[in-house]
Amino acid sequence: MNWINNFIRPKLQRMFNWRETPDNLWHKCPSCGNMIFHRELKANLYVCSGCNLHMKMPASERFSMLFDGGAYDSIDTPDIPVDPLEFRDKQRYTKRLEDARRKTGAKDSVELAHGKIRGVETVVAVQDFAFMGGSLGTAAGEAIIRGAQAALEHRCAYIIITSSGGARMQEGILSLMQLPRTTIAIQALQDARLPYLCVLADPTTGGVTASYAMLGDVQIAETGALIGFAGPRVIEQVIRETLPEGFQRAEYLLEHGMLDIVVQRKELRSTLGRLLQLMTESLRRRNGGIARIESTEESSSTSGEETSPA
């Protein structure tokens, strides 16, 4: 067989000038098995036309889909020490990071961008599942905090799109420390009365669900997204009972009050745009009202000072 592959096949290819078809032109839907041409899949926003499965979507495609005209400015994420624990399992953690960076072209699992959605200035953070399962490590935590800081600097809304298996085990306790750190960053946005929206994509689990993913002013999920802390199989093993059908899926959580909206991906931009317009208009009116009250108090105190000597 090696002789055929190494000698006969290359010779035939040179003789007839054959070109092999790249492996990434067709994608198989993991749910229904439908074969989808890559251009059709991209045009349909990585949603299966056969069963409506919302597949994982690259961060760059998310940004292009959400921002007006696909125009946005990338925000640099902070540099952090690599492999502080010198972790190794089957291979070194540094090798896993190198492979993930080469595969995705990203520094880590969270990427940031700044632009406008339906005319509303917004900072968006996207958690890419393709980078080590979207796991939350120190670099991802720093990126989320940097996004919150950018929203505070621009006095604009902040949106996080999550897709993660949870905390990154290769960073141990340092990974778990990102839960309170990101929560404090989100609290700073809420103290400043800036809109913070969460979009939960499939899957959103573990420590991500236990922190910033469930703190949004409005909780949004994509159709069919798996959302929870522990996975369904773990829960069934612990309680030794069969879980209800659709348990931990977005529609189930919506029915039980854990979410505000479940949307199709093609409707996500318009839904976020309407929410941002409503929330920023409310913020503008509130700030305008505060300004008017302050100016009234200042004028009254000034008039009082002028009249007091008399």
PDB file of C-alpha atoms in Angstrom:
ATOM      1  CA  MET A   1       0.000   0.000   0.000  1.00  0.00           C
ATOM      2  CA  ASN A   2       2.902   2.394   0.750  1.00  0.00           C
ATOM      3  CA  TRP A   3       4.385   1.609  -2.658  1.00  0.00           C
ATOM      4  CA  ILE A   4       1.092   2.542  -4.331  1.00  0.00           C
ATOM      5  CA  ASN A   5       0.704   5.755  -2.340  1.00  0.00           C
ATOM      6  CA  ASN A   6       4.312   6.854  -2.586  1.00  0.00           C
ATOM      7  CA  PHE A   7       5.125   5.872  -6.165  1.00  0.00           C
ATOM      8  CA  ILE A   8       2.169   4.935  -8.351  1.00  0.00           C
ATOM      9  CA  ARG A   9      -0.274   7.636  -7.237  1.00  0.00           C
ATOM     10  CA  PRO A  10       2.166  10.610  -7.609  1.00  0.00           C
ATOM     11  CA  LYS A  11       3.205   9.308 -11.029  1.00  0.00           C
ATOM     12  CA  LEU A  12      -0.415   9.096 -12.214  1.00  0.00           C
ATOM     13  CA  GLN A  13      -1.109  12.589 -10.850  1.00  0.00           C
ATOM     14  CA  ARG A  14       1.822  14.033 -12.800  1.00  0.00           C
ATOM     15  CA  MET A  15       0.779  12.164 -15.917  1.00  0.00           C
ATOM     16  CA  PHE A  16      -2.856  13.304 -15.908  1.00  0.00           C
ATOM     17  CA  ASN A  17      -2.336  16.551 -13.949  1.00  0.00           C
ATOM     18  CA  TRP A  18      -4.914  15.547 -11.322  1.00  0.00           C
ATOM     19  CA  ARG A  19      -5.756  17.925  -8.508  1.00  0.00           C
ATOM     20  CA  GLU A  20      -6.958  16.572  -5.229  1.00  0.00           C
ATOM     21  CA  THR A  21      -9.993  18.257  -3.691  1.00  0.00           C
ATOM     22  CA  PRO A  22      -9.177  20.016  -0.392  1.00  0.00           C
ATOM     23  CA  ASP A  23     -10.665  18.344   2.671  1.00  0.00           C
ATOM     24  CA  ASN A  24     -12.266  21.539   4.003  1.00  0.00           C
ATOM     25  CA  LEU A  25     -14.636  22.285   1.117  1.00  0.00           C
ATOM     26  CA  TRP A  26     -17.484  20.254   2.636  1.00  0.00           C
ATOM     27  CA  HIS A  27     -18.675  20.182   6.233  1.00  0.00           C
ATOM     28  CA  LYS A  28     -20.761  17.419   7.767  1.00  0.00           C
ATOM     29  CA  CYS A  29     -23.476  18.503  10.163  1.00  0.00           C
ATOM     30  CA  PRO A  30     -22.831  16.708  13.478  1.00  0.00           C
ATOM     31  CA  SER A  31     -26.572  16.496  14.124  1.00  0.00           C
ATOM     32  CA  CYS A  32     -28.260  15.359  10.892  1.00  0.00           C
ATOM     33  CA  GLY A  33     -25.208  14.329   8.840  1.00  0.00           C
ATOM     34  CA  ASN A  34     -26.062  16.734   6.033  1.00  0.00           C
ATOM     35  CA  MET A  35     -23.064  17.632   3.829  1.00  0.00           C
ATOM     36  CA  ILE A  36     -22.832  21.416   3.402  1.00  0.00           C
ATOM     37  CA  PHE A  37     -20.570  23.248   0.971  1.00  0.00           C
ATOM     38  CA  HIS A  38     -18.284  25.659   2.820  1.00  0.00           C
ATOM     39  CA  ARG A  39     -19.532  28.764   0.991  1.00  0.00           C
ATOM     40  CA  GLU A  40     -23.143  27.849   1.671  1.00  0.00           C
ATOM     41  CA  LEU A  41     -22.345  27.235   5.345  1.00  0.00           C
ATOM     42  CA  LYS A  42     -20.608  30.607   5.677  1.00  0.00           C
ATOM     43  CA  ALA A  43     -23.435  32.423   3.870  1.00  0.00           C
ATOM     44  CA  ASN A  44     -25.924  30.793   6.247  1.00  0.00           C
ATOM     45  CA  LEU A  45     -23.903  31.975   9.281  1.00  0.00           C
ATOM     46  CA  TYR A  46     -22.770  28.434  10.170  1.00  0.00           C
ATOM     47  CA  VAL A  47     -26.330  27.193  10.651  1.00  0.00           C
ATOM     48  CA  CYS A  48     -27.355  23.866   9.122  1.00  0.00           C
ATOM     49  CA  SER A  49     -30.091  24.381   6.544  1.00  0.00           C
ATOM     50  CA  GLY A  50     -31.383  20.865   7.173  1.00  0.00           C
ATOM     51  CA  CYS A  51     -31.837  20.686  10.967  1.00  0.00           C
ATOM     52  CA  ASN A  52     -31.172  24.303  12.046  1.00  0.00           C
ATOM     53  CA  LEU A  53     -28.189  23.295  14.193  1.00  0.00           C
ATOM     54  CA  HIS A  54     -26.216  26.384  15.199  1.00  0.00           C
ATOM     55  CA  MET A  55     -22.607  25.336  14.721  1.00  0.00           C
ATOM     56  CA  LYS A  56     -19.580  26.979  16.280  1.00  0.00           C
ATOM     57  CA  MET A  57     -18.596  30.198  14.524  1.00  0.00           C
ATOM     58  CA  PRO A  58     -15.100  31.782  14.313  1.00  0.00           C
ATOM     59  CA  ALA A  59     -14.582  35.048  16.179  1.00  0.00           C
ATOM     60  CA  SER A  60     -13.739  36.997  13.005  1.00  0.00           C
ATOM     61  CA  GLU A  61     -17.010  35.870  11.403  1.00  0.00           C
ATOM     62  CA  ARG A  62     -18.893  36.934  14.540  1.00  0.00           C
ATOM     63  CA  PHE A  63     -17.431  40.429  14.351  1.00  0.00           C
ATOM     64  CA  SER A  64     -18.201  40.773  10.639  1.00  0.00           C
ATOM     65  CA  MET A  65     -21.774  39.610  11.240  1.00  0.00           C
ATOM     66  CA  LEU A  66     -22.494  41.974  14.138  1.00  0.00           C
ATOM     67  CA  PHE A  67     -20.817  45.292  13.335  1.00  0.00           C
ATOM     68  CA  ASP A  68     -22.290  47.763  10.844  1.00  0.00           C
ATOM     69  CA  GLY A  69     -20.866  47.089   7.406  1.00  0.00           C
ATOM     70  CA  GLY A  70     -18.542  44.499   8.928  1.00  0.00           C
ATOM     71  CA  ALA A  71     -16.254  47.365  10.010  1.00  0.00           C
ATOM     72  CA  TYR A  72     -14.577  47.248  13.400  1.00  0.00           C
ATOM     73  CA  ASP A  73     -11.308  47.943  15.196  1.00  0.00           C
ATOM     74  CA  SER A  74      -9.578  45.096  16.972  1.00  0.00           C
ATOM     75  CA  ILE A  75      -8.561  45.714  20.578  1.00  0.00           C
ATOM     76  CA  ASP A  76      -5.222  44.307  21.654  1.00  0.00           C
ATOM     77  CA  THR A  77      -5.408  41.911  24.569  1.00  0.00           C
ATOM     78  CA  PRO A  78      -2.809  42.128  27.360  1.00  0.00           C
ATOM     79  CA  ASP A  79       0.285  39.929  27.308  1.00  0.00           C
ATOM     80  CA  ILE A  80       0.516  37.582  30.276  1.00  0.00           C
ATOM     81  CA  PRO A  81       3.105  35.047  31.482  1.00  0.00           C
ATOM     82  CA  VAL A  82       2.835  31.781  29.559  1.00  0.00           C
ATOM     83  CA  ASP A  83       2.535  28.507  31.496  1.00  0.00           C
ATOM     84  CA  PRO A  84       3.181  29.911  34.997  1.00  0.00           C
ATOM     85  CA  LEU A  85       2.670  26.461  36.551  1.00  0.00           C
ATOM     86  CA  GLU A  86       4.854  24.636  33.982  1.00  0.00           C
ATOM     87  CA  PHE A  87       1.993  22.195  33.498  1.00  0.00           C
ATOM     88  CA  ARG A  88       2.351  18.988  31.556  1.00  0.00           C
ATOM     89  CA  ASP A  89       0.026  16.046  30.932  1.00  0.00           C
ATOM     90  CA  LYS A  90       0.409  14.075  27.690  1.00  0.00           C
ATOM     91  CA  GLN A  91       2.265  17.084  26.290  1.00  0.00           C
ATOM     92  CA  ARG A  92       3.452  20.418  27.571  1.00  0.00           C
ATOM     93  CA  TYR A  93       0.928  23.222  28.005  1.00  0.00           C
ATOM     94  CA  THR A  94       3.150  25.512  25.906  1.00  0.00           C
ATOM     95  CA  LYS A  95       2.883  23.025  23.023  1.00  0.00           C
ATOM     96  CA  ARG A  96      -0.923  23.013  23.293  1.00  0.00           C
ATOM     97  CA  LEU A  97      -0.935  26.811  23.198  1.00  0.00           C
ATOM     98  CA  GLU A  98       1.302  26.863  20.123  1.00  0.00           C
ATOM     99  CA  ASP A  99      -0.982  24.403  18.315  1.00  0.00           C
ATOM    100  CA  ALA A 100      -4.118  26.387  19.213  1.00  0.00           C
ATOM    101  CA  ARG A 101      -2.550  29.680  18.101  1.00  0.00           C
ATOM    102  CA  ARG A 102      -1.421  28.179  14.812  1.00  0.00           C
ATOM    103  CA  LYS A 103      -4.872  26.678  14.228  1.00  0.00           C
ATOM    104  CA  THR A 104      -6.916  29.805  15.013  1.00  0.00           C
ATOM    105  CA  GLY A 105      -4.474  32.669  14.432  1.00  0.00           C
ATOM    106  CA  ALA A 106      -5.506  34.139  17.805  1.00  0.00           C
ATOM    107  CA  LYS A 107      -3.490  34.813  20.956  1.00  0.00           C
ATOM    108  CA  ASP A 108      -6.036  33.090  23.179  1.00  0.00           C
ATOM    109  CA  SER A 109      -9.676  32.079  23.415  1.00  0.00           C
ATOM    110  CA  VAL A 110     -11.119  35.616  23.781  1.00  0.00           C
ATOM    111  CA  GLU A 111     -10.862  38.302  21.096  1.00  0.00           C
ATOM    112  CA  LEU A 112     -12.037  41.918  21.366  1.00  0.00           C
ATOM    113  CA  ALA A 113     -13.346  44.469  18.879  1.00  0.00           C
ATOM    114  CA  HIS A 114     -14.847  47.954  18.947  1.00  0.00           C
ATOM    115  CA  GLY A 115     -17.354  49.356  16.498  1.00  0.00           C
ATOM    116  CA  LYS A 116     -21.019  50.178  15.986  1.00  0.00           C
ATOM    117  CA  ILE A 117     -24.070  47.927  15.992  1.00  0.00           C
ATOM    118  CA  ARG A 118     -27.097  49.636  14.467  1.00  0.00           C
ATOM    119  CA  GLY A 119     -25.308  52.934  15.042  1.00  0.00           C
ATOM    120  CA  VAL A 120     -24.633  52.270  18.735  1.00  0.00           C
ATOM    121  CA  GLU A 121     -20.986  52.267  19.831  1.00  0.00           C
ATOM    122  CA  THR A 122     -20.171  48.885  21.358  1.00  0.00           C
ATOM    123  CA  VAL A 123     -17.264  46.757  22.564  1.00  0.00           C
ATOM    124  CA  VAL A 124     -17.685  43.054  21.766  1.00  0.00           C
ATOM    125  CA  ALA A 125     -15.788  40.100  23.256  1.00  0.00           C
ATOM    126  CA  VAL A 126     -16.039  36.723  21.515  1.00  0.00           C
ATOM    127  CA  GLN A 127     -15.001  33.457  23.117  1.00  0.00           C
ATOM    128  CA  ASP A 128     -13.818  31.061  20.406  1.00  0.00           C
ATOM    129  CA  PHE A 129     -14.416  27.377  21.150  1.00  0.00           C
ATOM    130  CA  ALA A 130     -11.812  26.433  18.533  1.00  0.00           C
ATOM    131  CA  PHE A 131      -9.078  27.683  20.910  1.00  0.00           C
ATOM    132  CA  MET A 132      -8.733  24.909  23.477  1.00  0.00           C
ATOM    133  CA  GLY A 133     -12.480  24.594  23.893  1.00  0.00           C
ATOM    134  CA  GLY A 134     -12.872  28.306  24.647  1.00  0.00           C
ATOM    135  CA  SER A 135     -11.445  27.577  28.092  1.00  0.00           C
ATOM    136  CA  LEU A 136     -11.055  30.407  30.584  1.00  0.00           C
ATOM    137  CA  GLY A 137      -7.442  31.008  31.594  1.00  0.00           C
ATOM    138  CA  THR A 138      -5.521  34.057  32.748  1.00  0.00           C
ATOM    139  CA  ALA A 139      -5.149  35.426  29.203  1.00  0.00           C
ATOM    140  CA  ALA A 140      -8.882  35.078  28.532  1.00  0.00           C
ATOM    141  CA  GLY A 141      -9.701  36.660  31.897  1.00  0.00           C
ATOM    142  CA  GLU A 142      -7.397  39.600  31.165  1.00  0.00           C
ATOM    143  CA  ALA A 143      -9.028  40.021  27.749  1.00  0.00           C
ATOM    144  CA  ILE A 144     -12.527  40.162  29.261  1.00  0.00           C
ATOM    145  CA  ILE A 145     -11.359  42.714  31.837  1.00  0.00           C
ATOM    146  CA  ARG A 146      -9.646  44.746  29.083  1.00  0.00           C
ATOM    147  CA  GLY A 147     -12.927  44.748  27.161  1.00  0.00           C
ATOM    148  CA  ALA A 148     -14.778  46.098  30.198  1.00  0.00           C
ATOM    149  CA  GLN A 149     -12.118  48.798  30.607  1.00  0.00           C
ATOM    150  CA  ALA A 150     -12.473  49.757  26.928  1.00  0.00           C
ATOM    151  CA  ALA A 151     -16.260  50.059  27.357  1.00  0.00           C
ATOM    152  CA  LEU A 152     -15.708  52.303  30.377  1.00  0.00           C
ATOM    153  CA  GLU A 153     -13.222  54.450  28.440  1.00  0.00           C
ATOM    154  CA  HIS A 154     -15.605  54.859  25.497  1.00  0.00           C
ATOM    155  CA  ARG A 155     -18.679  55.103  27.751  1.00  0.00           C
ATOM    156  CA  CYS A 156     -20.384  52.500  25.596  1.00  0.00           C
ATOM    157  CA  ALA A 157     -22.093  49.118  25.784  1.00  0.00           C
ATOM    158  CA  TYR A 158     -20.273  45.816  26.286  1.00  0.00           C
ATOM    159  CA  ILE A 159     -21.350  42.505  24.750  1.00  0.00           C
ATOM    160  CA  ILE A 160     -19.821  39.111  25.486  1.00  0.00           C
ATOM    161  CA  ILE A 161     -20.512  36.086  23.275  1.00  0.00           C
ATOM    162  CA  THR A 162     -19.596  32.960  25.204  1.00  0.00           C
ATOM    163  CA  SER A 163     -18.725  29.476  23.989  1.00  0.00           C
ATOM    164  CA  SER A 164     -16.642  27.537  26.472  1.00  0.00           C
ATOM    165  CA  GLY A 165     -16.111  24.285  28.281  1.00  0.00           C
ATOM    166  CA  GLY A 166     -15.188  26.162  31.464  1.00  0.00           C
ATOM    167  CA  ALA A 167     -11.974  26.936  33.332  1.00  0.00           C
ATOM    168  CA  ARG A 168      -8.623  25.883  31.841  1.00  0.00           C
ATOM    169  CA  MET A 169      -7.290  23.014  33.908  1.00  0.00           C
ATOM    170  CA  GLN A 170      -3.669  23.603  32.827  1.00  0.00           C
ATOM    171  CA  GLU A 171      -3.663  26.824  34.862  1.00  0.00           C
ATOM    172  CA  GLY A 172      -5.208  25.403  38.023  1.00  0.00           C
ATOM    173  CA  ILE A 173      -6.148  27.944  40.692  1.00  0.00           C
ATOM    174  CA  LEU A 174      -5.021  30.815  38.451  1.00  0.00           C
ATOM    175  CA  SER A 175      -7.852  29.916  36.090  1.00  0.00           C
ATOM    176  CA  LEU A 176     -10.415  29.843  38.900  1.00  0.00           C
ATOM    177  CA  MET A 177      -9.254  33.284  40.056  1.00  0.00           C
ATOM    178  CA  GLN A 178     -10.642  34.706  36.801  1.00  0.00           C
ATOM    179  CA  LEU A 179     -14.200  34.091  37.995  1.00  0.00           C
ATOM    180  CA  PRO A 180     -14.193  36.799  40.714  1.00  0.00           C
ATOM    181  CA  ARG A 181     -11.898  39.070  38.673  1.00  0.00           C
ATOM    182  CA  THR A 182     -14.227  39.151  35.665  1.00  0.00           C
ATOM    183  CA  THR A 183     -17.248  39.517  37.959  1.00  0.00           C
ATOM    184  CA  ILE A 184     -15.704  42.645  39.514  1.00  0.00           C
ATOM    185  CA  ALA A 185     -15.049  44.066  36.031  1.00  0.00           C
ATOM    186  CA  ILE A 186     -18.704  43.548  35.087  1.00  0.00           C
ATOM    187  CA  GLN A 187     -19.773  45.174  38.357  1.00  0.00           C
ATOM    188  CA  ALA A 188     -17.777  48.270  37.383  1.00  0.00           C
ATOM    189  CA  LEU A 189     -19.853  48.493  34.190  1.00  0.00           C
ATOM    190  CA  GLN A 190     -23.073  48.187  36.142  1.00  0.00           C
ATOM    191  CA  ASP A 191     -21.928  50.847  38.614  1.00  0.00           C
ATOM    192  CA  ALA A 192     -21.287  53.136  35.635  1.00  0.00           C
ATOM    193  CA  ARG A 193     -24.770  52.259  34.300  1.00  0.00           C
ATOM    194  CA  LEU A 194     -23.406  51.034  30.983  1.00  0.00           C
ATOM    195  CA  PRO A 195     -25.308  48.273  29.138  1.00  0.00           C
ATOM    196  CA  TYR A 196     -23.857  44.784  29.458  1.00  0.00           C
ATOM    197  CA  LEU A 197     -25.371  42.019  27.321  1.00  0.00           C
ATOM    198  CA  CYS A 198     -24.528  38.306  27.305  1.00  0.00           C
ATOM    199  CA  VAL A 199     -25.041  36.062  24.292  1.00  0.00           C
ATOM    200  CA  LEU A 200     -24.686  32.397  25.240  1.00  0.00           C
ATOM    201  CA  ALA A 201     -23.660  30.175  22.333  1.00  0.00           C
ATOM    202  CA  ASP A 202     -23.253  26.412  22.276  1.00  0.00           C
ATOM    203  CA  PRO A 203     -21.779  25.302  24.630  1.00  0.00           C
ATOM    204  CA  THR A 204     -21.490  27.582  27.665  1.00  0.00           C
ATOM    205  CA  THR A 205     -20.568  25.548  30.712  1.00  0.00           C
ATOM    206  CA  GLY A 206     -18.414  25.356  33.850  1.00  0.00           C
ATOM    207  CA  GLY A 207     -16.849  28.408  35.455  1.00  0.00           C
ATOM    208  CA  VAL A 208     -17.890  30.668  32.574  1.00  0.00           C
ATOM    209  CA  THR A 209     -21.547  29.993  33.393  1.00  0.00           C
ATOM    210  CA  ALA A 210     -20.729  30.514  37.077  1.00  0.00           C
ATOM    211  CA  SER A 211     -19.400  34.032  36.463  1.00  0.00           C
ATOM    212  CA  TYR A 212     -19.714  36.689  33.752  1.00  0.00           C
ATOM    213  CA  ALA A 213     -21.930  34.653  31.397  1.00  0.00           C
ATOM    214  CA  MET A 214     -24.956  34.937  33.713  1.00  0.00           C
ATOM    215  CA  LEU A 215     -24.565  38.571  34.799  1.00  0.00           C
ATOM    216  CA  GLY A 216     -25.982  40.362  31.762  1.00  0.00           C
ATOM    217  CA  ASP A 217     -28.585  43.084  31.950  1.00  0.00           C
ATOM    218  CA  VAL A 218     -30.302  40.960  29.289  1.00  0.00           C
ATOM    219  CA  GLN A 219     -29.564  37.237  28.971  1.00  0.00           C
ATOM    220  CA  ILE A 220     -29.678  36.057  25.354  1.00  0.00           C
ATOM    221  CA  ALA A 221     -28.978  32.596  23.948  1.00  0.00           C
ATOM    222  CA  GLU A 222     -28.712  31.163  20.474  1.00  0.00           C
ATOM    223  CA  THR A 223     -31.166  28.462  19.466  1.00  0.00           C
ATOM    224  CA  GLY A 224     -30.347  25.046  20.907  1.00  0.00           C
ATOM    225  CA  ALA A 225     -27.320  26.184  22.925  1.00  0.00           C
ATOM    226  CA  LEU A 226     -26.180  23.918  25.755  1.00  0.00           C
ATOM    227  CA  ILE A 227     -25.944  26.013  28.938  1.00  0.00           C
ATOM    228  CA  GLY A 228     -25.114  24.807  32.423  1.00  0.00           C
ATOM    229  CA  PHE A 229     -22.423  24.241  35.022  1.00  0.00           C
ATOM    230  CA  ALA A 230     -21.910  20.466  34.972  1.00  0.00           C
ATOM    231  CA  GLY A 231     -22.787  18.428  31.908  1.00  0.00           C
ATOM    232  CA  PRO A 232     -25.976  16.336  31.632  1.00  0.00           C
ATOM    233  CA  ARG A 233     -24.116  13.016  31.929  1.00  0.00           C
ATOM    234  CA  VAL A 234     -22.400  14.117  35.150  1.00  0.00           C
ATOM    235  CA  ILE A 235     -25.712  15.254  36.646  1.00  0.00           C
ATOM    236  CA  GLU A 236     -27.435  11.978  35.740  1.00  0.00           C
ATOM    237  CA  GLN A 237     -24.619   9.992  37.360  1.00  0.00           C
ATOM    238  CA  VAL A 238     -24.877  12.044  40.547  1.00  0.00           C
ATOM    239  CA  ILE A 239     -28.657  12.079  40.991  1.00  0.00           C
ATOM    240  CA  ARG A 240     -29.169   8.668  39.323  1.00  0.00           C
ATOM    241  CA  GLU A 241     -32.218   9.857  37.453  1.00  0.00           C
ATOM    242  CA  THR A 242     -33.029  10.455  33.812  1.00  0.00           C
ATOM    243  CA  LEU A 243     -33.087  14.161  32.991  1.00  0.00           C
ATOM    244  CA  PRO A 244     -36.021  15.756  31.128  1.00  0.00           C
ATOM    245  CA  GLU A 245     -35.706  15.979  27.355  1.00  0.00           C
ATOM    246  CA  GLY A 246     -33.955  19.164  26.291  1.00  0.00           C
ATOM    247  CA  PHE A 247     -32.546  19.717  29.782  1.00  0.00           C
ATOM    248  CA  GLN A 248     -29.924  22.521  29.841  1.00  0.00           C
ATOM    249  CA  ARG A 249     -30.801  23.622  26.325  1.00  0.00           C
ATOM    250  CA  ALA A 250     -31.590  27.287  25.698  1.00  0.00           C
ATOM    251  CA  GLU A 251     -35.320  26.711  25.179  1.00  0.00           C
ATOM    252  CA  TYR A 252     -35.591  24.754  28.447  1.00  0.00           C
ATOM    253  CA  LEU A 253     -33.790  27.499  30.365  1.00  0.00           C
ATOM    254  CA  LEU A 254     -36.031  30.149  28.806  1.00  0.00           C
ATOM    255  CA  GLU A 255     -39.124  28.296  30.007  1.00  0.00           C
ATOM    256  CA  HIS A 256     -37.686  28.119  33.535  1.00  0.00           C
ATOM    257  CA  GLY A 257     -36.751  31.792  33.790  1.00  0.00           C
ATOM    258  CA  MET A 258     -32.969  31.555  33.362  1.00  0.00           C
ATOM    259  CA  LEU A 259     -32.914  33.451  30.055  1.00  0.00           C
ATOM    260  CA  ASP A 260     -34.683  36.474  28.616  1.00  0.00           C
ATOM    261  CA  ILE A 261     -34.491  35.723  24.885  1.00  0.00           C
ATOM    262  CA  VAL A 262     -33.605  32.817  22.589  1.00  0.00           C
ATOM    263  CA  VAL A 263     -32.830  33.934  19.043  1.00  0.00           C
ATOM    264  CA  GLN A 264     -31.867  32.490  15.692  1.00  0.00           C
ATOM    265  CA  ARG A 265     -28.360  33.541  14.679  1.00  0.00           C
ATOM    266  CA  LYS A 266     -29.637  35.397  11.615  1.00  0.00           C
ATOM    267  CA  GLU A 267     -31.755  37.565  13.942  1.00  0.00           C
ATOM    268  CA  LEU A 268     -29.020  38.172  16.514  1.00  0.00           C
ATOM    269  CA  ARG A 269     -27.682  41.431  15.066  1.00  0.00           C
ATOM    270  CA  SER A 270     -31.121  43.023  14.763  1.00  0.00           C
ATOM    271  CA  THR A 271     -32.077  41.872  18.279  1.00  0.00           C
ATOM    272  CA  LEU A 272     -28.892  43.275  19.809  1.00  0.00           C
ATOM    273  CA  GLY A 273     -29.306  46.485  17.820  1.00  0.00           C
ATOM    274  CA  ARG A 274     -32.825  47.090  19.141  1.00  0.00           C
ATOM    275  CA  LEU A 275     -31.783  46.366  22.719  1.00  0.00           C
ATOM    276  CA  LEU A 276     -28.760  48.661  22.489  1.00  0.00           C
ATOM    277  CA  GLN A 277     -30.824  51.484  21.008  1.00  0.00           C
ATOM    278  CA  LEU A 278     -33.427  51.167  23.772  1.00  0.00           C
ATOM    279  CA  MET A 279     -30.876  50.925  26.573  1.00  0.00           C
ATOM    280  CA  THR A 280     -28.611  53.726  25.365  1.00  0.00           C
ATOM    281  CA  GLU A 281     -31.609  56.000  24.756  1.00  0.00           C
ATOM    282  CA  SER A 282     -32.783  55.324  28.297  1.00  0.00           C
ATOM    283  CA  LEU A 283     -29.260  56.021  29.575  1.00  0.00           C
ATOM    284  CA  ARG A 284     -29.042  59.269  27.604  1.00  0.00           C
ATOM    285  CA  ARG A 285     -32.365  60.491  28.952  1.00  0.00           C
ATOM    286  CA  ARG A 286     -31.414  59.546  32.500  1.00  0.00           C
ATOM    287  CA  ASN A 287     -28.050  61.299  32.236  1.00  0.00           C
ATOM    288  CA  GLY A 288     -29.723  64.302  30.660  1.00  0.00           C
ATOM    289  CA  GLY A 289     -32.237  64.427  33.486  1.00  0.00           C
ATOM    290  CA  ILE A 290     -29.458  64.239  36.073  1.00  0.00           C
ATOM    291  CA  ALA A 291     -27.612  67.029  34.322  1.00  0.00           C
ATOM    292  CA  ARG A 292     -30.722  69.212  34.339  1.00  0.00           C
ATOM    293  CA  ILE A 293     -31.302  68.565  38.049  1.00  0.00           C
ATOM    294  CA  GLU A 294     -27.690  69.396  38.883  1.00  0.00           C
ATOM    295  CA  SER A 295     -27.801  72.591  36.850  1.00  0.00           C
ATOM    296  CA  THR A 296     -31.032  73.591  38.617  1.00  0.00           C
ATOM    297  CA  GLU A 297     -29.479  72.979  42.035  1.00  0.00           C
ATOM    298  CA  GLU A 298     -26.360  74.942  41.068  1.00  0.00           C
ATOM    299  CA  SER A 299     -28.396  77.903  39.824  1.00  0.00           C
ATOM    300  CA  SER A 300     -30.545  77.936  42.963  1.00  0.00           C
ATOM    301  CA  SER A 301     -27.491  77.787  45.245  1.00  0.00           C
ATOM    302  CA  THR A 302     -25.849  80.554  43.246  1.00  0.00           C
ATOM    303  CA  SER A 303     -28.910  82.759  43.471  1.00  0.00           C
ATOM    304  CA  GLY A 304     -29.048  82.056  47.208  1.00  0.00           C
ATOM    305  CA  GLU A 305     -25.455  83.176  47.656  1.00  0.00           C
ATOM    306  CA  GLU A 306     -26.121  86.351  45.709  1.00  0.00           C
ATOM    307  CA  THR A 307     -29.175  87.294  47.733  1.00  0.00           C
ATOM    308  CA  SER A 308     -27.922  86.253  51.188  1.00  0.00           C
ATOM    309  CA  PRO A 309     -25.882  89.465  51.891  1.00  0.00           C
ATOM    310  CA  ALA A 310     -28.970  91.564  51.327  1.00  0.00           C
TER     311      ALA A 310
END
